[in-house]
CSV table of C-alpha atoms in Angstrom, one decimal:
chain,number,residue,atom,x,y,z
A,1,UNK,CA,20.6,-90.8,-78.6
A,2,UNK,CA,22.2,-88.4,-81.0
A,3,UNK,CA,25.0,-86.2,-79.7
A,4,UNK,CA,24.1,-82.6,-78.9
A,5,UNK,CA,25.8,-80.2,-81.4
A,6,UNK,CA,28.7,-78.2,-79.9
A,7,UNK,CA,27.0,-74.9,-80.9
A,8,UNK,CA,24.0,-75.7,-78.7
A,9,UNK,CA,26.0,-76.6,-75.5
A,10,UNK,CA,26.7,-74.1,-72.8
A,11,UNK,CA,30.3,-75.3,-72.4
A,12,UNK,CA,32.4,-77.1,-75.0
A,13,UNK,CA,33.1,-80.8,-74.4
A,14,UNK,CA,36.5,-81.7,-72.9
A,15,UNK,CA,39.2,-83.0,-75.3
A,16,UNK,CA,39.4,-86.7,-75.8
A,17,UNK,CA,42.8,-87.2,-74.1
A,18,UNK,CA,41.2,-86.6,-70.7
A,19,UNK,CA,40.3,-90.3,-70.6
A,20,UNK,CA,44.1,-91.1,-70.4
A,21,UNK,CA,44.2,-89.5,-66.9
A,22,UNK,CA,43.2,-92.6,-64.9
A,23,UNK,CA,44.5,-93.1,-61.3
A,24,UNK,CA,46.7,-96.1,-62.5
A,25,UNK,CA,48.2,-94.1,-65.3
A,26,UNK,CA,48.9,-91.1,-63.1
A,27,UNK,CA,50.7,-93.3,-60.6
A,28,UNK,CA,52.7,-95.0,-63.3
A,29,UNK,CA,53.6,-91.7,-64.8
A,30,UNK,CA,54.9,-90.5,-61.4
A,31,UNK,CA,57.0,-93.6,-60.9
A,32,UNK,CA,58.6,-93.8,-64.3
A,33,UNK,CA,61.3,-91.5,-65.7
A,34,UNK,CA,61.1,-89.1,-68.5
A,35,UNK,CA,62.7,-91.5,-71.1
A,36,UNK,CA,60.4,-94.4,-70.2
A,37,UNK,CA,57.3,-92.1,-70.3
A,38,UNK,CA,58.4,-90.9,-73.8
A,39,UNK,CA,58.5,-94.5,-75.1
A,40,UNK,CA,55.0,-95.2,-73.9
A,41,UNK,CA,52.4,-93.5,-76.1
A,42,UNK,CA,49.7,-93.8,-73.5
A,43,UNK,CA,51.7,-92.1,-70.8
A,44,UNK,CA,53.1,-89.5,-73.2
A,45,UNK,CA,49.6,-88.0,-73.3
A,46,UNK,CA,50.0,-87.1,-69.6
A,47,UNK,CA,52.9,-84.8,-70.3
A,48,UNK,CA,52.1,-81.1,-70.1
A,49,UNK,CA,52.0,-79.3,-73.5
A,50,UNK,CA,54.9,-77.3,-74.6
A,51,UNK,CA,54.4,-73.6,-74.3
A,52,UNK,CA,57.8,-72.4,-75.4
A,53,UNK,CA,56.7,-72.4,-79.1
A,54,UNK,CA,54.5,-69.4,-78.2
A,55,UNK,CA,57.5,-67.4,-77.3
A,56,UNK,CA,59.4,-68.6,-80.4
A,57,UNK,CA,56.6,-67.6,-82.8
A,58,UNK,CA,55.4,-64.6,-80.8
A,59,UNK,CA,51.8,-65.3,-81.4
A,60,UNK,CA,49.0,-67.9,-81.1
A,61,UNK,CA,45.4,-68.4,-82.0
A,62,UNK,CA,42.6,-68.7,-79.5
A,63,UNK,CA,38.9,-69.0,-80.3
A,64,UNK,CA,39.6,-67.7,-83.8
A,65,UNK,CA,41.5,-64.6,-82.6
A,66,UNK,CA,45.2,-63.9,-82.8
A,67,UNK,CA,47.1,-63.0,-79.7
A,68,UNK,CA,50.7,-61.9,-79.4
A,69,UNK,CA,53.2,-62.8,-76.7
A,70,UNK,CA,54.1,-59.2,-76.1
A,71,UNK,CA,51.2,-56.6,-76.1
A,72,UNK,CA,51.4,-54.4,-79.1
A,73,UNK,CA,49.1,-51.4,-79.8
A,74,UNK,CA,48.8,-51.1,-83.6
A,75,UNK,CA,49.7,-47.8,-85.1
A,76,UNK,CA,48.0,-46.0,-88.0
A,77,UNK,CA,50.7,-47.5,-90.3
A,78,UNK,CA,50.0,-51.0,-89.2
A,79,UNK,CA,46.3,-50.6,-90.0
A,80,UNK,CA,46.9,-49.0,-93.3
A,81,UNK,CA,45.8,-45.5,-92.6
A,82,UNK,CA,47.4,-42.5,-94.2
A,83,UNK,CA,50.1,-40.7,-92.2
A,84,UNK,CA,48.0,-38.0,-90.6
A,85,UNK,CA,50.1,-38.0,-87.4
A,86,UNK,CA,53.8,-37.8,-87.2
A,87,UNK,CA,55.8,-40.8,-85.9
A,88,UNK,CA,55.8,-40.8,-82.1
A,89,UNK,CA,59.5,-42.0,-82.1
A,90,UNK,CA,60.7,-39.2,-84.3
A,91,UNK,CA,58.5,-36.6,-82.6
A,92,UNK,CA,59.6,-37.5,-79.1
A,93,UNK,CA,56.8,-39.8,-78.1
A,94,UNK,CA,54.3,-37.1,-77.5
A,95,UNK,CA,52.9,-36.6,-81.0
A,96,UNK,CA,49.6,-38.3,-80.3
A,97,UNK,CA,48.7,-35.9,-77.5
A,98,UNK,CA,49.6,-32.8,-79.6
A,99,UNK,CA,47.8,-34.2,-82.7
A,100,UNK,CA,44.4,-35.0,-81.1
A,101,UNK,CA,43.2,-31.4,-81.0
A,102,UNK,CA,44.4,-30.9,-84.6
A,103,UNK,CA,42.6,-34.1,-85.7
A,104,UNK,CA,39.4,-33.0,-84.0
A,105,UNK,CA,39.6,-29.6,-85.7
A,106,UNK,CA,40.2,-31.3,-89.1
A,107,UNK,CA,37.3,-33.6,-88.4
A,108,UNK,CA,34.9,-30.8,-87.6
A,109,UNK,CA,36.1,-28.8,-90.7
A,110,UNK,CA,35.6,-31.8,-93.0
A,111,UNK,CA,32.2,-32.4,-91.5
A,112,UNK,CA,31.1,-28.8,-92.2
A,113,UNK,CA,32.5,-29.0,-95.7
A,114,UNK,CA,30.6,-32.3,-96.2
A,115,UNK,CA,27.3,-30.7,-95.0
A,116,UNK,CA,28.0,-27.7,-97.3
A,117,UNK,CA,28.4,-30.0,-100.2
A,118,UNK,CA,25.2,-31.9,-99.4
A,119,UNK,CA,23.2,-28.6,-99.2
A,120,UNK,CA,24.8,-27.1,-102.3
A,121,UNK,CA,23.5,-27.2,-105.9
A,122,UNK,CA,23.4,-30.5,-107.7
A,123,UNK,CA,25.9,-31.4,-110.4
A,124,UNK,CA,25.4,-32.7,-113.8
A,125,UNK,CA,24.7,-36.5,-113.9
A,126,UNK,CA,27.7,-38.7,-114.4
A,127,UNK,CA,30.0,-35.7,-113.9
A,128,UNK,CA,31.7,-37.2,-110.8
A,129,UNK,CA,32.2,-40.6,-112.4
A,130,UNK,CA,35.0,-39.1,-114.6
A,131,UNK,CA,36.9,-38.4,-111.3
A,132,UNK,CA,36.2,-41.9,-110.0
A,133,UNK,CA,33.7,-40.9,-107.4
A,134,UNK,CA,30.1,-42.0,-107.1
A,135,UNK,CA,28.9,-38.9,-105.3
A,136,UNK,CA,30.3,-35.5,-104.4
A,137,UNK,CA,30.8,-36.3,-100.7
A,138,UNK,CA,32.8,-39.5,-101.2
A,139,UNK,CA,36.1,-37.7,-100.6
A,140,UNK,CA,34.8,-36.1,-97.4
A,141,UNK,CA,33.4,-39.4,-96.2
A,142,UNK,CA,36.7,-41.2,-96.7
A,143,UNK,CA,38.6,-38.4,-95.0
A,144,UNK,CA,36.2,-38.5,-92.0
A,145,UNK,CA,36.7,-42.2,-91.7
A,146,UNK,CA,40.5,-41.8,-91.8
A,147,UNK,CA,40.4,-39.0,-89.2
A,148,UNK,CA,38.1,-41.0,-86.9
A,149,UNK,CA,40.3,-44.1,-87.1
A,150,UNK,CA,43.5,-42.1,-86.6
A,151,UNK,CA,42.0,-40.4,-83.5
A,152,UNK,CA,41.1,-43.9,-82.1
A,153,UNK,CA,44.6,-45.1,-82.7
A,154,UNK,CA,46.2,-42.0,-81.2
A,155,UNK,CA,43.9,-42.4,-78.1
A,156,UNK,CA,45.0,-46.0,-77.8
A,157,UNK,CA,48.6,-44.9,-77.9
A,158,UNK,CA,48.0,-42.7,-74.9
A,159,UNK,CA,46.8,-45.5,-72.7
A,160,UNK,CA,50.0,-45.4,-70.7
A,161,UNK,CA,49.7,-41.6,-70.2
A,162,UNK,CA,46.0,-42.1,-69.2
A,163,UNK,CA,46.9,-44.7,-66.6
A,164,UNK,CA,49.7,-42.5,-65.2
A,165,UNK,CA,47.3,-39.5,-65.0
A,166,UNK,CA,44.6,-41.7,-63.4
A,167,UNK,CA,47.1,-43.0,-60.8
A,168,UNK,CA,48.3,-39.4,-60.0
A,169,UNK,CA,44.6,-38.3,-59.6
A,170,UNK,CA,43.9,-41.2,-57.3
A,171,UNK,CA,46.9,-40.5,-55.1
A,172,UNK,CA,46.0,-36.8,-54.9
A,173,UNK,CA,42.5,-37.7,-53.9
A,174,UNK,CA,43.8,-40.1,-51.2
A,175,UNK,CA,46.1,-37.4,-50.0
A,176,UNK,CA,43.3,-34.8,-49.8
A,177,UNK,CA,41.1,-37.3,-47.9
A,178,UNK,CA,43.9,-38.0,-45.4
A,179,UNK,CA,44.5,-34.3,-44.9
A,180,UNK,CA,40.8,-33.8,-44.3
A,181,UNK,CA,40.7,-36.7,-41.9
A,182,UNK,CA,43.8,-35.4,-40.0
A,183,UNK,CA,42.2,-32.0,-39.7
A,184,UNK,CA,39.0,-33.5,-38.4
A,185,UNK,CA,41.0,-35.5,-35.8
A,186,UNK,CA,42.9,-32.4,-34.8
A,187,UNK,CA,39.6,-30.4,-34.4
A,188,UNK,CA,38.1,-33.2,-32.3
A,189,UNK,CA,41.3,-33.4,-30.2
A,190,UNK,CA,41.1,-29.6,-29.6
A,191,UNK,CA,37.5,-29.9,-28.6
A,192,UNK,CA,38.2,-32.8,-26.2
A,193,UNK,CA,41.2,-30.9,-24.7
A,194,UNK,CA,39.0,-27.8,-24.1
A,195,UNK,CA,36.3,-30.0,-22.5
A,196,UNK,CA,38.9,-31.6,-20.2
A,197,UNK,CA,40.2,-28.2,-19.3
A,198,UNK,CA,36.7,-26.9,-18.4
A,199,UNK,CA,36.1,-30.1,-16.3
A,200,UNK,CA,39.3,-29.5,-14.4
A,201,UNK,CA,38.5,-25.9,-13.8
A,202,UNK,CA,35.0,-26.7,-12.6
A,203,UNK,CA,36.4,-29.5,-10.4
A,204,UNK,CA,39.0,-27.2,-8.9
A,205,UNK,CA,36.3,-24.5,-8.3
A,206,UNK,CA,34.0,-27.0,-6.7
A,207,UNK,CA,36.9,-28.2,-4.4
A,208,UNK,CA,37.8,-24.7,-3.4
A,209,UNK,CA,34.2,-23.8,-2.6
A,210,UNK,CA,33.7,-27.0,-0.6
A,211,UNK,CA,36.9,-26.4,1.4
A,212,UNK,CA,35.9,-22.8,2.1
A,213,UNK,CA,32.4,-23.9,3.3
A,214,UNK,CA,34.0,-26.5,5.6
A,215,UNK,CA,36.4,-24.0,7.1
A,216,UNK,CA,33.5,-21.5,7.7
A,217,UNK,CA,31.5,-24.3,9.4
A,218,UNK,CA,34.4,-25.2,11.7
A,219,UNK,CA,35.0,-21.5,12.7
A,220,UNK,CA,31.3,-21.0,13.5
A,221,UNK,CA,31.3,-24.1,15.7
A,222,UNK,CA,34.5,-23.1,17.6
A,223,UNK,CA,33.5,-19.5,18.4
A,224,UNK,CA,30.8,-20.1,21.3
A,225,UNK,CA,33.1,-22.6,23.2
A,226,UNK,CA,35.9,-20.0,23.3
A,227,UNK,CA,33.6,-17.3,24.6
A,228,UNK,CA,32.0,-19.5,27.3
A,229,UNK,CA,35.3,-20.6,28.6
A,230,UNK,CA,36.4,-17.0,28.9
A,231,UNK,CA,33.4,-16.1,31.0
A,232,UNK,CA,33.9,-19.1,33.3
A,233,UNK,CA,37.5,-18.1,33.9
A,234,UNK,CA,36.5,-14.6,34.7
A,235,UNK,CA,34.0,-15.8,37.3
A,236,UNK,CA,36.5,-18.1,39.0
A,237,UNK,CA,39.0,-15.2,39.2
A,238,UNK,CA,36.5,-12.9,40.7
A,239,UNK,CA,35.5,-15.5,43.4
A,240,UNK,CA,39.0,-16.1,44.4
A,241,UNK,CA,39.5,-12.4,44.7
């Protein structure tokens, strides 16, 4: 059966040196020293690859794309664009933020000029070829491309500022949510305290009314006995007399 092409497989095939990782070879590699492993070509394949050369060269290739050891955001000069924005180092590191509105205004002005050229009167054939342009709007198209690329580069240079502003916004939002939650808890606590106070007042009023009713009942029961005893004493006294 013919081998399936790599381009038609979901995952690329493993490298050929995976066959060297047998249980016996792994045990032998663990038992031997570094010098003995280096002398054995079969066990040398079990050694981890060197990665220090990446730091030495500062870059490496992966899947056809170049990566750098230290992240670097390209500037307009690195890409080959004209210097439409001042150097952030000489301008204090904030030139991109100040230049974005100016770049946008220049982009809109160039776009309006380009539309005005397209809607204007036509020129004599081959007149622009003398100036090295195929059409009258070539200079505006090139300037629009440079402005758009410079704006993208300037926006990428502000990634750190954007991350800082986003973090500040998230912290302010969390602070507002905590303040709102604290205020809700305080409001609920005041409501519960007022409810407990009303319950205590109603309980004390109920206790006072119950004690008052009990005292009135006792006084009504004791009044006839006292009167009857008084009449009997009066009769005995009169008989003795």
